[in-house]
mmCIF file with all atom_site columns, C-alpha atoms in Angstrom:
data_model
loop_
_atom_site.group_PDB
_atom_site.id
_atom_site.type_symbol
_atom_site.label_atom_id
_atom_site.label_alt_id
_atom_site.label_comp_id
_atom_site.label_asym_id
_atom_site.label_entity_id
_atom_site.label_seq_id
_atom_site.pdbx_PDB_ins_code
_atom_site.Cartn_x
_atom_site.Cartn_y
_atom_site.Cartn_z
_atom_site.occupancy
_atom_site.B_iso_or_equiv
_atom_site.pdbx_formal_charge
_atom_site.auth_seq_id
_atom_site.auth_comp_id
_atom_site.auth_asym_id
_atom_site.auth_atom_id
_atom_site.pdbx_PDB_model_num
ATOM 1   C CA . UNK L 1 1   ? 159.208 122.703 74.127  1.00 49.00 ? 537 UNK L CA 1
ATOM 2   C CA . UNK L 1 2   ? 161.197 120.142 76.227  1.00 50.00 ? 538 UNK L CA 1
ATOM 3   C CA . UNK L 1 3   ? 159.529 116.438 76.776  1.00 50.00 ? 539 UNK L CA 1
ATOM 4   C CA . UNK L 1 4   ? 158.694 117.274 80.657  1.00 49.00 ? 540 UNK L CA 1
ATOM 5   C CA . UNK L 1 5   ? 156.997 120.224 79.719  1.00 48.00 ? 541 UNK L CA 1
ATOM 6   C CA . UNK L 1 6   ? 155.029 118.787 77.479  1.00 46.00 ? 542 UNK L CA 1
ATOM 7   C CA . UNK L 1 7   ? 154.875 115.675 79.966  1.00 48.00 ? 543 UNK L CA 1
ATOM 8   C CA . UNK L 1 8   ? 153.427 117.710 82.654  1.00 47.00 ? 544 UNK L CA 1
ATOM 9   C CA . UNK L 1 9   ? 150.437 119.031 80.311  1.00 47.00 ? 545 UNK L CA 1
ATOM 10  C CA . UNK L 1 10  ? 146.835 118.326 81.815  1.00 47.00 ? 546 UNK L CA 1
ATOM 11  C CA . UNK L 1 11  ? 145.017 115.561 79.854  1.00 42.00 ? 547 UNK L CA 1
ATOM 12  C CA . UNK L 1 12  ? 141.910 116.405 78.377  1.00 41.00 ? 548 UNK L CA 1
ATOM 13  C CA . UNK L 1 13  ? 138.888 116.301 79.973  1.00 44.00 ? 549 UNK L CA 1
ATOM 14  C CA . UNK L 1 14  ? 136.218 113.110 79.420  1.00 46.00 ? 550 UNK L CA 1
ATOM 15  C CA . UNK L 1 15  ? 132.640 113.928 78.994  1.00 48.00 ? 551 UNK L CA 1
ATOM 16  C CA . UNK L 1 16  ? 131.092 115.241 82.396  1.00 55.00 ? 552 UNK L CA 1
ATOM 17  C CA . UNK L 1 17  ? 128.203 112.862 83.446  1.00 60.00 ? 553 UNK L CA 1
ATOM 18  C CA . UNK L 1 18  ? 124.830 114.744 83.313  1.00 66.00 ? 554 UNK L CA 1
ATOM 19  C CA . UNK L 1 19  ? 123.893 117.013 86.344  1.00 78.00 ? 555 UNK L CA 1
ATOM 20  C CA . UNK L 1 20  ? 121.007 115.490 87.994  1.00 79.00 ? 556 UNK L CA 1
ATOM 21  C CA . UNK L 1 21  ? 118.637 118.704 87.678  1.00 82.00 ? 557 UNK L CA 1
ATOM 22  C CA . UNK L 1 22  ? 119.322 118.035 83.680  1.00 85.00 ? 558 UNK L CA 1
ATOM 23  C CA . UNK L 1 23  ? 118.675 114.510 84.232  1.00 84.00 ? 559 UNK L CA 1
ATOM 24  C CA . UNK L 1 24  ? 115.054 115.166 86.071  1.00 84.00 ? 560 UNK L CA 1
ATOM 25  C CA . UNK L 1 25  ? 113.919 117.782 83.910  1.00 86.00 ? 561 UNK L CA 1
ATOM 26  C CA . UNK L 1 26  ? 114.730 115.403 80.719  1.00 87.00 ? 562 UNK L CA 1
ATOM 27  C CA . UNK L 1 27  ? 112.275 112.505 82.784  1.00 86.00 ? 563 UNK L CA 1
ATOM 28  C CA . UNK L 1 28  ? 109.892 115.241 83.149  1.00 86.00 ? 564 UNK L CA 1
ATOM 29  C CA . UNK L 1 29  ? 109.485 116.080 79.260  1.00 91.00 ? 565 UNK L CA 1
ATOM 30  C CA . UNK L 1 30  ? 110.052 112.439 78.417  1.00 91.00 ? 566 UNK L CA 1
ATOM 31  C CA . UNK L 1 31  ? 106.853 111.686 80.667  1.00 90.00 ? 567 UNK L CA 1
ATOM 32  C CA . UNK L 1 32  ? 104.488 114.684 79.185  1.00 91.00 ? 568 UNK L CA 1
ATOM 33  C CA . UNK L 1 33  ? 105.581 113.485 76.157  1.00 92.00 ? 569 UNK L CA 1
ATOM 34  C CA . UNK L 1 34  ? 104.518 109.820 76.618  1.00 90.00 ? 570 UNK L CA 1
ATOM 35  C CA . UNK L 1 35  ? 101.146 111.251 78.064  1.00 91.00 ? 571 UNK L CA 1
ATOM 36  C CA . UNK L 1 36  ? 100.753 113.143 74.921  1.00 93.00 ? 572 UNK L CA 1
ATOM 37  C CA . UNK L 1 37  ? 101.858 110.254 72.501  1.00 91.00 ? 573 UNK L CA 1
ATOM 38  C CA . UNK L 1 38  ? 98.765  108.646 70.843  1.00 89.00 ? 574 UNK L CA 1
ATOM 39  C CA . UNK L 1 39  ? 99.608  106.116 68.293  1.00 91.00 ? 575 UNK L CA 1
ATOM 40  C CA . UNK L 1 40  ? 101.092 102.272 69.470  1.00 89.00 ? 576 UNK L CA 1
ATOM 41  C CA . UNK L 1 41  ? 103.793 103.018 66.540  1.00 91.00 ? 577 UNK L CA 1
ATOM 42  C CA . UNK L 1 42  ? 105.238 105.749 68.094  1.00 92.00 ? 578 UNK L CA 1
ATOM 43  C CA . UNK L 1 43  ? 105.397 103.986 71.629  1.00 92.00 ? 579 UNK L CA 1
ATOM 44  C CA . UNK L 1 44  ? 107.007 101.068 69.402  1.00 92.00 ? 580 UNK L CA 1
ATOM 45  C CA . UNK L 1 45  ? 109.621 103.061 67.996  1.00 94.00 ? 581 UNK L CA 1
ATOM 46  C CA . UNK L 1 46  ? 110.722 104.998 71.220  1.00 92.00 ? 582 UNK L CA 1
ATOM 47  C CA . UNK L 1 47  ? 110.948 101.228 72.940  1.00 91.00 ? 583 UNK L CA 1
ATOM 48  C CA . UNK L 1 48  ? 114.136 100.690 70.428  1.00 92.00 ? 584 UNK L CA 1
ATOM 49  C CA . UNK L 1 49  ? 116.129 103.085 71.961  1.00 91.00 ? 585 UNK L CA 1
ATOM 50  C CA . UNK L 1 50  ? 115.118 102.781 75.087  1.00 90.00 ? 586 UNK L CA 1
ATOM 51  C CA . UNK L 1 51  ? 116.223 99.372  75.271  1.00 90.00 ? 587 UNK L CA 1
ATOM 52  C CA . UNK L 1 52  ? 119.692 100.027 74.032  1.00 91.00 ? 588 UNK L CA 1
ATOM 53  C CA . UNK L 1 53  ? 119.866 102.284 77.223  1.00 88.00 ? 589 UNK L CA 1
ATOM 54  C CA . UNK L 1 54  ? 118.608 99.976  79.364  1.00 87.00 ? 590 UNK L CA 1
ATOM 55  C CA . UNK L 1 55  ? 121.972 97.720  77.809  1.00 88.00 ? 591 UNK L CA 1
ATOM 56  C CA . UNK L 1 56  ? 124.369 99.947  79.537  1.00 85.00 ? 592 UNK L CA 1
ATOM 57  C CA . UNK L 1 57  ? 122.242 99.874  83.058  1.00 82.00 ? 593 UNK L CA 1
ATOM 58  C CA . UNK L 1 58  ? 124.041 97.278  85.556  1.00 81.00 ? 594 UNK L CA 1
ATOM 59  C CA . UNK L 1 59  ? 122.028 94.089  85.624  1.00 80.00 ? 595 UNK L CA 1
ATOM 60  C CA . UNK L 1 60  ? 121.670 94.058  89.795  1.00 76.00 ? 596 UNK L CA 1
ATOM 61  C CA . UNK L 1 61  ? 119.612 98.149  89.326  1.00 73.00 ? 597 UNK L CA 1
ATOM 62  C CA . UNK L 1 62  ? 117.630 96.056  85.916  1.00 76.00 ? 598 UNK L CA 1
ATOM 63  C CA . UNK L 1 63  ? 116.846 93.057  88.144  1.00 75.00 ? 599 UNK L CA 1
ATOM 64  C CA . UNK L 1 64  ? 115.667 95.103  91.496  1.00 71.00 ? 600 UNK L CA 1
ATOM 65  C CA . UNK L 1 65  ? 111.645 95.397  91.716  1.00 68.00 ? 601 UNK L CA 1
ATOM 66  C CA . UNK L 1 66  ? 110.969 92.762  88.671  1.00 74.00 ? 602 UNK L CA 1
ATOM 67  C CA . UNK L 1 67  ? 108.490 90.395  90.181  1.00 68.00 ? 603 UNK L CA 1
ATOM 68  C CA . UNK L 1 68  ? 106.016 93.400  91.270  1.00 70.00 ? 604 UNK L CA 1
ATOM 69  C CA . UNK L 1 69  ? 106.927 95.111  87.969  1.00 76.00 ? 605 UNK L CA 1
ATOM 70  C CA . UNK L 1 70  ? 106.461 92.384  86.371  1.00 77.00 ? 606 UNK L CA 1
ATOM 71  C CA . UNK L 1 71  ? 103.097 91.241  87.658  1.00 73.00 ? 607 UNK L CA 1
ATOM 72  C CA . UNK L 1 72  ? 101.831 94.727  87.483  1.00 75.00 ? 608 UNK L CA 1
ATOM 73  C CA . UNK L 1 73  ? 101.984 94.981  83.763  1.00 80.00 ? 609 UNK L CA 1
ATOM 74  C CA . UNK L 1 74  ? 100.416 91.307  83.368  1.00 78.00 ? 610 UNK L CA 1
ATOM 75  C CA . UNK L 1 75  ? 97.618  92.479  85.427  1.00 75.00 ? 611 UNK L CA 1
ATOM 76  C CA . UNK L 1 76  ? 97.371  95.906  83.473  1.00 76.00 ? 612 UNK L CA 1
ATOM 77  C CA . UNK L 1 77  ? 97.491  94.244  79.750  1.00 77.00 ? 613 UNK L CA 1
ATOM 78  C CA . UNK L 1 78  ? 94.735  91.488  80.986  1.00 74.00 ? 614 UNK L CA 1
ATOM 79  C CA . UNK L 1 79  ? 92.852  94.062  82.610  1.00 74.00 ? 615 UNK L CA 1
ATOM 80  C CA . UNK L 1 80  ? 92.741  96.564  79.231  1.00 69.00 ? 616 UNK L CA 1
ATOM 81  C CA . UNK L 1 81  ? 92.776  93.657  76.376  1.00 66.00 ? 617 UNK L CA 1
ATOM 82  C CA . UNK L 1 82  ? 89.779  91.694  77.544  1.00 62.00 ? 618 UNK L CA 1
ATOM 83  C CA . UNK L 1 83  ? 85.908  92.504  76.623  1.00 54.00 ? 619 UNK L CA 1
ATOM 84  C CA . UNK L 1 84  ? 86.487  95.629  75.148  1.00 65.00 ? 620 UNK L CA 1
ATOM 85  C CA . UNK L 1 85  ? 84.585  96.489  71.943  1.00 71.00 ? 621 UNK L CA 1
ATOM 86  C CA . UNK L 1 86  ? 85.610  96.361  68.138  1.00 68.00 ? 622 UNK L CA 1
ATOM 87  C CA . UNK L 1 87  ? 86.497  93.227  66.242  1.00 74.00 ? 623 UNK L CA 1
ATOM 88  C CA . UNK L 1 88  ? 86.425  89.799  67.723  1.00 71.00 ? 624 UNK L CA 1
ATOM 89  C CA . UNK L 1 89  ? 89.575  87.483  67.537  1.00 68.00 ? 625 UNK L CA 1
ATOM 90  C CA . UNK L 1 90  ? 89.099  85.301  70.363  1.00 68.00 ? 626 UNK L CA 1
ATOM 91  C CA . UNK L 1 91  ? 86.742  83.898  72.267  1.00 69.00 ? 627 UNK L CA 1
ATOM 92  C CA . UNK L 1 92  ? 86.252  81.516  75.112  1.00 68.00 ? 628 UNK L CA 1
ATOM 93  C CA . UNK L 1 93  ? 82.978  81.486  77.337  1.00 67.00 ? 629 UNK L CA 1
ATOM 94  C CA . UNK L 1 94  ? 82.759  84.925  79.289  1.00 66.00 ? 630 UNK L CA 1
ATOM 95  C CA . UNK L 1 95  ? 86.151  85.922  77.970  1.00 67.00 ? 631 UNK L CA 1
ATOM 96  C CA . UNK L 1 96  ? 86.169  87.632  74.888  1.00 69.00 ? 632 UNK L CA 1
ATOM 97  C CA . UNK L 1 97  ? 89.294  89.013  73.202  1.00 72.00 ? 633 UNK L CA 1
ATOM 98  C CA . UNK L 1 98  ? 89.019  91.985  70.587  1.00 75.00 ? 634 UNK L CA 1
ATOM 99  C CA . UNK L 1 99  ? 91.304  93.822  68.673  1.00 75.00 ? 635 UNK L CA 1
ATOM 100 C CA . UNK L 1 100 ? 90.700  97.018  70.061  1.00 80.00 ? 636 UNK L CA 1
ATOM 101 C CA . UNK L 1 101 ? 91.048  95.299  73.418  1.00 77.00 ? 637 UNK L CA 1
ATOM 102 C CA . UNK L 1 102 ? 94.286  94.073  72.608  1.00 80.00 ? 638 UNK L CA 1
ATOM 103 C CA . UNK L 1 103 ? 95.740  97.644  70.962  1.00 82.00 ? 639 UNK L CA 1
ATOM 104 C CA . UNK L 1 104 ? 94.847  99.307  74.290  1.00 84.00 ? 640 UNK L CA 1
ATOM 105 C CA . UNK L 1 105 ? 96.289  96.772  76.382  1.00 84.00 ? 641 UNK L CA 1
ATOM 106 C CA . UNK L 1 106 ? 99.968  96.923  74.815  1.00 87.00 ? 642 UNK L CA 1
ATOM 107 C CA . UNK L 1 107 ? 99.446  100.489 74.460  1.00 90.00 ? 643 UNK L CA 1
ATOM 108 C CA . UNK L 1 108 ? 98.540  101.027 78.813  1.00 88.00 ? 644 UNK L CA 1
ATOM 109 C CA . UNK L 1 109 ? 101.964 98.614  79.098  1.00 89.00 ? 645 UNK L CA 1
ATOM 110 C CA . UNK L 1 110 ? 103.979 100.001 77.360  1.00 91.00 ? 646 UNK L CA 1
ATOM 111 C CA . UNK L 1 111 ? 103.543 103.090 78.582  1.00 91.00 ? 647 UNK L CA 1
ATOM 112 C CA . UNK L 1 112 ? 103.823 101.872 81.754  1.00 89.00 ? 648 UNK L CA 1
ATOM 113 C CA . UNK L 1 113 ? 106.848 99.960  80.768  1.00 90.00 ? 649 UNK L CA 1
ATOM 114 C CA . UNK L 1 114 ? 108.906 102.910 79.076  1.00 91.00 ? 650 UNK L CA 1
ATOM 115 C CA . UNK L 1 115 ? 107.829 105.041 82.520  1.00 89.00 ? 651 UNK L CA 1
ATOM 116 C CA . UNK L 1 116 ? 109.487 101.870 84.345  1.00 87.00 ? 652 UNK L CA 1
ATOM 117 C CA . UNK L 1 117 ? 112.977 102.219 81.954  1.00 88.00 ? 653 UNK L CA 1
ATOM 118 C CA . UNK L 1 118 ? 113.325 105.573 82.211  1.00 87.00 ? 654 UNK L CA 1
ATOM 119 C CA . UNK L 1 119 ? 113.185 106.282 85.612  1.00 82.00 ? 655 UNK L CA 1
ATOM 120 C CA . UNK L 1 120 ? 115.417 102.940 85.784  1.00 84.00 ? 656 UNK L CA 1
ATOM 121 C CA . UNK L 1 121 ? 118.047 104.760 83.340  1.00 84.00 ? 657 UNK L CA 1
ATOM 122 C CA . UNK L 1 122 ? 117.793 107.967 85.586  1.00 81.00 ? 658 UNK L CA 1
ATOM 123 C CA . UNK L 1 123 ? 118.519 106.511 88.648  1.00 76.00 ? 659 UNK L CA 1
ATOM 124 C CA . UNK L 1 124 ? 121.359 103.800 87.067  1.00 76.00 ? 660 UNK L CA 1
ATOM 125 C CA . UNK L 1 125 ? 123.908 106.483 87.110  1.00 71.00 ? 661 UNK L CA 1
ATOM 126 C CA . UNK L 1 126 ? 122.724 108.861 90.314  1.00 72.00 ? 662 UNK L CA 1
ATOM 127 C CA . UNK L 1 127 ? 122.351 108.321 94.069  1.00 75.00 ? 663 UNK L CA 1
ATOM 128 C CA . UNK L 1 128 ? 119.088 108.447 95.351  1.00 73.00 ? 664 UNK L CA 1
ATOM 129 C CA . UNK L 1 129 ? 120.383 110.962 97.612  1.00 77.00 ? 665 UNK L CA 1
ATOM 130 C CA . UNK L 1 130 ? 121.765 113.165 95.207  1.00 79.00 ? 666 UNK L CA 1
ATOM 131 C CA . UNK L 1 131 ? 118.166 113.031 92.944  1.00 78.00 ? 667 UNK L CA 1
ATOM 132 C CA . UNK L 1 132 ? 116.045 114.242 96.166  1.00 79.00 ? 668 UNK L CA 1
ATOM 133 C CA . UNK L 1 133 ? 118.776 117.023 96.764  1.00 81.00 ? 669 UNK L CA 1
ATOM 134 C CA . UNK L 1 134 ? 118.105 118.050 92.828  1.00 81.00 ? 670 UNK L CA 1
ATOM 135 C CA . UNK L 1 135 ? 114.615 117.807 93.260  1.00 79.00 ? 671 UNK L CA 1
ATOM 136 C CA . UNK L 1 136 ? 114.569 119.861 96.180  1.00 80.00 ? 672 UNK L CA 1
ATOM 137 C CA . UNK L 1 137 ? 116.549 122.628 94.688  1.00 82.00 ? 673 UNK L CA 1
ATOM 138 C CA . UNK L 1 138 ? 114.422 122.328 91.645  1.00 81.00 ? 674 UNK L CA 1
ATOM 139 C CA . UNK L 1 139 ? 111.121 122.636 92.933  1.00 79.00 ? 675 UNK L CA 1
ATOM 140 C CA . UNK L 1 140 ? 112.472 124.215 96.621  1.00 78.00 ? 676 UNK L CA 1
ATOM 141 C CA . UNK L 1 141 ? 111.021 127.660 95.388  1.00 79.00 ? 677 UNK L CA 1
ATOM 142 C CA . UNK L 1 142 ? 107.577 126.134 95.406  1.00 76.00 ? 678 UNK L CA 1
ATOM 143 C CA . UNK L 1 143 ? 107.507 126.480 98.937  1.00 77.00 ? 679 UNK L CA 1
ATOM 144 C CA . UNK L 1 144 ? 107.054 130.736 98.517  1.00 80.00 ? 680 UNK L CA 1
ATOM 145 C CA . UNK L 1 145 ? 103.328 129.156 96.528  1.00 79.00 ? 681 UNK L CA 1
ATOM 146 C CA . UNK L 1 146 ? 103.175 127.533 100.340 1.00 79.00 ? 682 UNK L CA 1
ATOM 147 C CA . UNK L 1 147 ? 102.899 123.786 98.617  1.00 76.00 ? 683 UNK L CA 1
ATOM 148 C CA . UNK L 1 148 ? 104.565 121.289 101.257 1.00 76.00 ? 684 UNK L CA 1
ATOM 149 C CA . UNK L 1 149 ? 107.653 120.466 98.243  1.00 71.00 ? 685 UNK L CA 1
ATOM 150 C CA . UNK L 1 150 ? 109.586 119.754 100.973 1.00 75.00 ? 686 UNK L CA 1
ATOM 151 C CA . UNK L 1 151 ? 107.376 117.409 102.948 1.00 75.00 ? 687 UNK L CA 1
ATOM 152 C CA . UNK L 1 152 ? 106.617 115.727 99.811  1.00 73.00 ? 688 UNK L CA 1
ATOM 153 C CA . UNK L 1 153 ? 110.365 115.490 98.923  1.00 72.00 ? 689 UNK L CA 1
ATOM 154 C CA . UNK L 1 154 ? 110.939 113.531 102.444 1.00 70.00 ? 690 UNK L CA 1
ATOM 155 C CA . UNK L 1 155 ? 108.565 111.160 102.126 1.00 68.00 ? 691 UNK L CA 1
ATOM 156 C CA . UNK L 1 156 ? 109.410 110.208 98.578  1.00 67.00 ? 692 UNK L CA 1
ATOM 157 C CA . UNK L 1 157 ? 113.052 109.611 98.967  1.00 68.00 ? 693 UNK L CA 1
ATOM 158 C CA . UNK L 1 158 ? 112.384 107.227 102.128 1.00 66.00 ? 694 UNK L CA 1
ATOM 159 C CA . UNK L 1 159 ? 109.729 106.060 99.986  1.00 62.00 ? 695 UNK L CA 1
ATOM 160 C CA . UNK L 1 160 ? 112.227 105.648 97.136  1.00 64.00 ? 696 UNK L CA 1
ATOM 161 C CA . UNK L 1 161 ? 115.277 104.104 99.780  1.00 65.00 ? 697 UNK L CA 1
ATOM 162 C CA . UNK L 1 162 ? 112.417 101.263 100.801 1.00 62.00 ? 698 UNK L CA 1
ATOM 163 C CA . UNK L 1 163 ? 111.839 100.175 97.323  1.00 63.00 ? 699 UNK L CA 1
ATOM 164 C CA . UNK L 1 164 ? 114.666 97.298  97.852  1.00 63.00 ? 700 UNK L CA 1
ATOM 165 C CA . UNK L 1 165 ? 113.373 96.556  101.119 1.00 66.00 ? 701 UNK L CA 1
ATOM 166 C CA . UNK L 1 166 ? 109.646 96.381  99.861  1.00 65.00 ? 702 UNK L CA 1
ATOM 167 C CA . UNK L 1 167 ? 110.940 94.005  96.594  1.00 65.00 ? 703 UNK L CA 1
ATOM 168 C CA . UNK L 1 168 ? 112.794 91.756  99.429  1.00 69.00 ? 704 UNK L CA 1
ATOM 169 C CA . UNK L 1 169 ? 109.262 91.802  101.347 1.00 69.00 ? 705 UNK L CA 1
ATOM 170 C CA . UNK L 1 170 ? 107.025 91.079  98.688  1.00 67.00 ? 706 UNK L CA 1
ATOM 171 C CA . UNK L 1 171 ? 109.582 88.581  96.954  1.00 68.00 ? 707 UNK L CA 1
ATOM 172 C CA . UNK L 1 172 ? 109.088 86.647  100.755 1.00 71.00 ? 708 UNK L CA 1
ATOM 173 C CA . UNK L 1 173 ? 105.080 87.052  101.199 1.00 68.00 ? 709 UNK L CA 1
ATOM 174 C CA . UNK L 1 174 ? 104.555 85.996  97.732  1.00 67.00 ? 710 UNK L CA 1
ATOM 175 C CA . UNK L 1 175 ? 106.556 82.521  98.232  1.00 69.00 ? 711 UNK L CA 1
ATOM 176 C CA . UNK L 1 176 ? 105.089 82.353  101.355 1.00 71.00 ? 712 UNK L CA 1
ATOM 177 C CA . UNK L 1 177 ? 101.380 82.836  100.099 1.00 65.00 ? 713 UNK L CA 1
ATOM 178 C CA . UNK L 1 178 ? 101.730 80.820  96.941  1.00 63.00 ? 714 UNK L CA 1
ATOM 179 C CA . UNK L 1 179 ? 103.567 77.651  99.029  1.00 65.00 ? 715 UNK L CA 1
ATOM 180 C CA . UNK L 1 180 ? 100.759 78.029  102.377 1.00 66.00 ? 716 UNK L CA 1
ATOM 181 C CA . UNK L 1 181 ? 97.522  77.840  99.869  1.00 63.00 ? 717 UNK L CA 1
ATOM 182 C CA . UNK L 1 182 ? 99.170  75.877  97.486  1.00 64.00 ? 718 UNK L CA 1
ATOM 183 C CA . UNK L 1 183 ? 98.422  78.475  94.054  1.00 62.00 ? 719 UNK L CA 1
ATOM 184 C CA . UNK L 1 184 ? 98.339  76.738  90.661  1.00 65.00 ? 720 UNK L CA 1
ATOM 185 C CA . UNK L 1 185 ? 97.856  78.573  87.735  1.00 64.00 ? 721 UNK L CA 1
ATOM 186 C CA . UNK L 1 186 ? 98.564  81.912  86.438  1.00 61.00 ? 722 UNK L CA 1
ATOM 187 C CA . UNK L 1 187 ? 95.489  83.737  87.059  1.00 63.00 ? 723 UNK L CA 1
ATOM 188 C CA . UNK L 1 188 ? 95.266  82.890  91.121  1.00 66.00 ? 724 UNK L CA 1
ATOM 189 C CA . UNK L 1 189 ? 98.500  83.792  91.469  1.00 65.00 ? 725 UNK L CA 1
ATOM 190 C CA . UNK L 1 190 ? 97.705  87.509  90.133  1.00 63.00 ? 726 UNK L CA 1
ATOM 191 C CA . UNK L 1 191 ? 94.718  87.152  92.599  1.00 67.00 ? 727 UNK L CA 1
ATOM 192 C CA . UNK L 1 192 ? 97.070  85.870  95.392  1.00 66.00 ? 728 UNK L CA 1
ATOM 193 C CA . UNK L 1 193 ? 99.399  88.779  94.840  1.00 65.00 ? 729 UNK L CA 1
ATOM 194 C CA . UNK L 1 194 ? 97.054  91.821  94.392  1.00 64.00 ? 730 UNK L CA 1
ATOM 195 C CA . UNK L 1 195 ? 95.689  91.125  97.939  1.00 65.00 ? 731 UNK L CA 1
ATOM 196 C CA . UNK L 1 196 ? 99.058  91.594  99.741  1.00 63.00 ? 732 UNK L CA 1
ATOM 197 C CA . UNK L 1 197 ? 100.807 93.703  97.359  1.00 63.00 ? 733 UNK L CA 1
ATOM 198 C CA . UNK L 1 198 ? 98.291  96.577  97.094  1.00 63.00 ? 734 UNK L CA 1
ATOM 199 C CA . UNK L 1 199 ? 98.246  97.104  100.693 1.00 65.00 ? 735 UNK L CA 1
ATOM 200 C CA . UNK L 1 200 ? 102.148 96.684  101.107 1.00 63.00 ? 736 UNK L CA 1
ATOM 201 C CA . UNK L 1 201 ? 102.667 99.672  98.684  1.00 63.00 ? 737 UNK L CA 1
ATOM 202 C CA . UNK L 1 202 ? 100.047 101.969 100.263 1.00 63.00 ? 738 UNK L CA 1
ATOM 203 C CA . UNK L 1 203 ? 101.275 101.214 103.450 1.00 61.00 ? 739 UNK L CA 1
ATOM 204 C CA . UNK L 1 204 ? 104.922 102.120 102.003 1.00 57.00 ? 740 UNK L CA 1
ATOM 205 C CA . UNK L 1 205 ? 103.316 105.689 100.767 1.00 56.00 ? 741 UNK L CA 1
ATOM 206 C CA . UNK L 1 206 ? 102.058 106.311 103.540 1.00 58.00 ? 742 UNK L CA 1
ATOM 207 C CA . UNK L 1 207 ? 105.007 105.726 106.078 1.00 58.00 ? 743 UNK L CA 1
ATOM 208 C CA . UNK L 1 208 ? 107.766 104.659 104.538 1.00 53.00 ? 744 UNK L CA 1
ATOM 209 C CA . UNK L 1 209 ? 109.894 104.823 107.963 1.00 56.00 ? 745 UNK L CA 1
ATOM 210 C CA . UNK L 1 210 ? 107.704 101.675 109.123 1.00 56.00 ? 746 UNK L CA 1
ATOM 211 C CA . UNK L 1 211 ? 110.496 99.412  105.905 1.00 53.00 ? 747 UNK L CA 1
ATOM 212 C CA . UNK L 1 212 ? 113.442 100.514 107.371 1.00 51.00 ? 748 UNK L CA 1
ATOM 213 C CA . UNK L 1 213 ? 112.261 99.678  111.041 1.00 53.00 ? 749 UNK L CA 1
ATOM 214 C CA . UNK L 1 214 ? 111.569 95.948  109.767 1.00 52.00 ? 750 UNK L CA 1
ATOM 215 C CA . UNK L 1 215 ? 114.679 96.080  107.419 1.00 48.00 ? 751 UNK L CA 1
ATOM 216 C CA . UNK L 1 216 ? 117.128 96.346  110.552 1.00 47.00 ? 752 UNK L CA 1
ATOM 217 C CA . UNK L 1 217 ? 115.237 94.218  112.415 1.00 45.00 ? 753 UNK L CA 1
ATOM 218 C CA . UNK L 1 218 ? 115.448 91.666  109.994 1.00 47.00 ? 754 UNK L CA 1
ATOM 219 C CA . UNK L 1 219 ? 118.813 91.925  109.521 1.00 44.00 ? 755 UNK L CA 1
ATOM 220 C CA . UNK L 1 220 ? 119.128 91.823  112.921 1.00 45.00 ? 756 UNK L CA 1
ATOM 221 C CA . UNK L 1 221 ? 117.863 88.759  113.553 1.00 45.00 ? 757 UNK L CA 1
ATOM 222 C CA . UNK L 1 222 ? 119.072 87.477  110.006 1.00 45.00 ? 758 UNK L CA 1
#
């Protein structure tokens, strides 16, 4: 076999990237799964791998939605850990913190939190676009059971395209809110933020095309 022939010999393939269908279907076990899961140990063990993931995930998809993420899961572990029953280890005045309080708070966040990493590792690789489109041909057959899929499809992917929009938002009413009434201390500002930030992502549910009206005419004026 001469050198060009060989030379002109198509390289081998790499490893095809996951179709998304595959991809949605695997988020779909992985959450049964989690809602099936009992034990803290088990969540423990499944955060290990999960976090090597999240390694590979470009920091600017990790960093998007972390101050409502992150006071969401301060809220939820406060919320579960205190003045629950079982065995006391702390208490101050009304507050009272017990070990059964404190097992079932880490346990709601990190549920929560593993939720939050894989659907953060699911979208790191894919287009928004191209997940509706997967979803819709996934569950597009629904339709026959007449169930709205594809209403429901339409408003979560603008729902989904707002998120940045609705982190920018929130990241600007939360400076605004904490700077105007002058906030000190951890606790008000949870207080401060739960009274916009409920109502910003209802309102987001509910019509999602309202974001991307503001968004250009932000920008416009930005």
């Amino acid at each position: 076999m001469s050198p060009q022939h060989s030379r002109q010999r198509p390289l081998p393939e790499q490893g095809r990237p996951l179709l998304p269908e595959i991809k949605i279907v695997l988020y779909v076990v992985f959450v049964v799964s989690l809602y099936l899961i009992t034990a803290l140990s088990v969540y423990l063990w499944l955060l290990i791998p999960l976090l090597l993931l999240l390694l590979r995930v470009p920091w600017r998809t990790l960093r998007a939605g972390w101050l409502p993420i992150s006071l969401f899961l301060a809220f939820t572990f406060l919320s579960h850990k205190l003045n629950q029953h079982g065995r006391v280890l702390f208490s101050a005045g009304p507050v009272m913190l017990t070990d059964e309080g404190l097992h079932t708070g880490l346990f709601k966040v990190l549920r929560i939190f593993l939720l939050i990493a894989g659907i953060k590792i699911l979208m790191a690789g894919e287009k928004t676009e191209a997940l509706i489109q997967a979803m819709g041909r996934l569950f597009g057959p629904l339709e026959r059971l007449n169930i709205p899929v594809k209403d429901f499809i339409h408003t979560m992917g603008l729902t989904l395209q707002c998120f940045p929009l609705l982190n920018a938002m929130a990241a600007d009413i939360y400076r605004t809110e904490v700077r105007q009434a002058e906030v000190r201390g951890f606790m008000a500002r949870i207080k401060t933020v739960s009274s916009f930030l409920i109502p910003l992502f209802t309102k987001s549910l509910q019509t999602p095309e309202m974001f991307f009206e503001d968004g250009q005419g932000h920008g416009k004026q930005g």
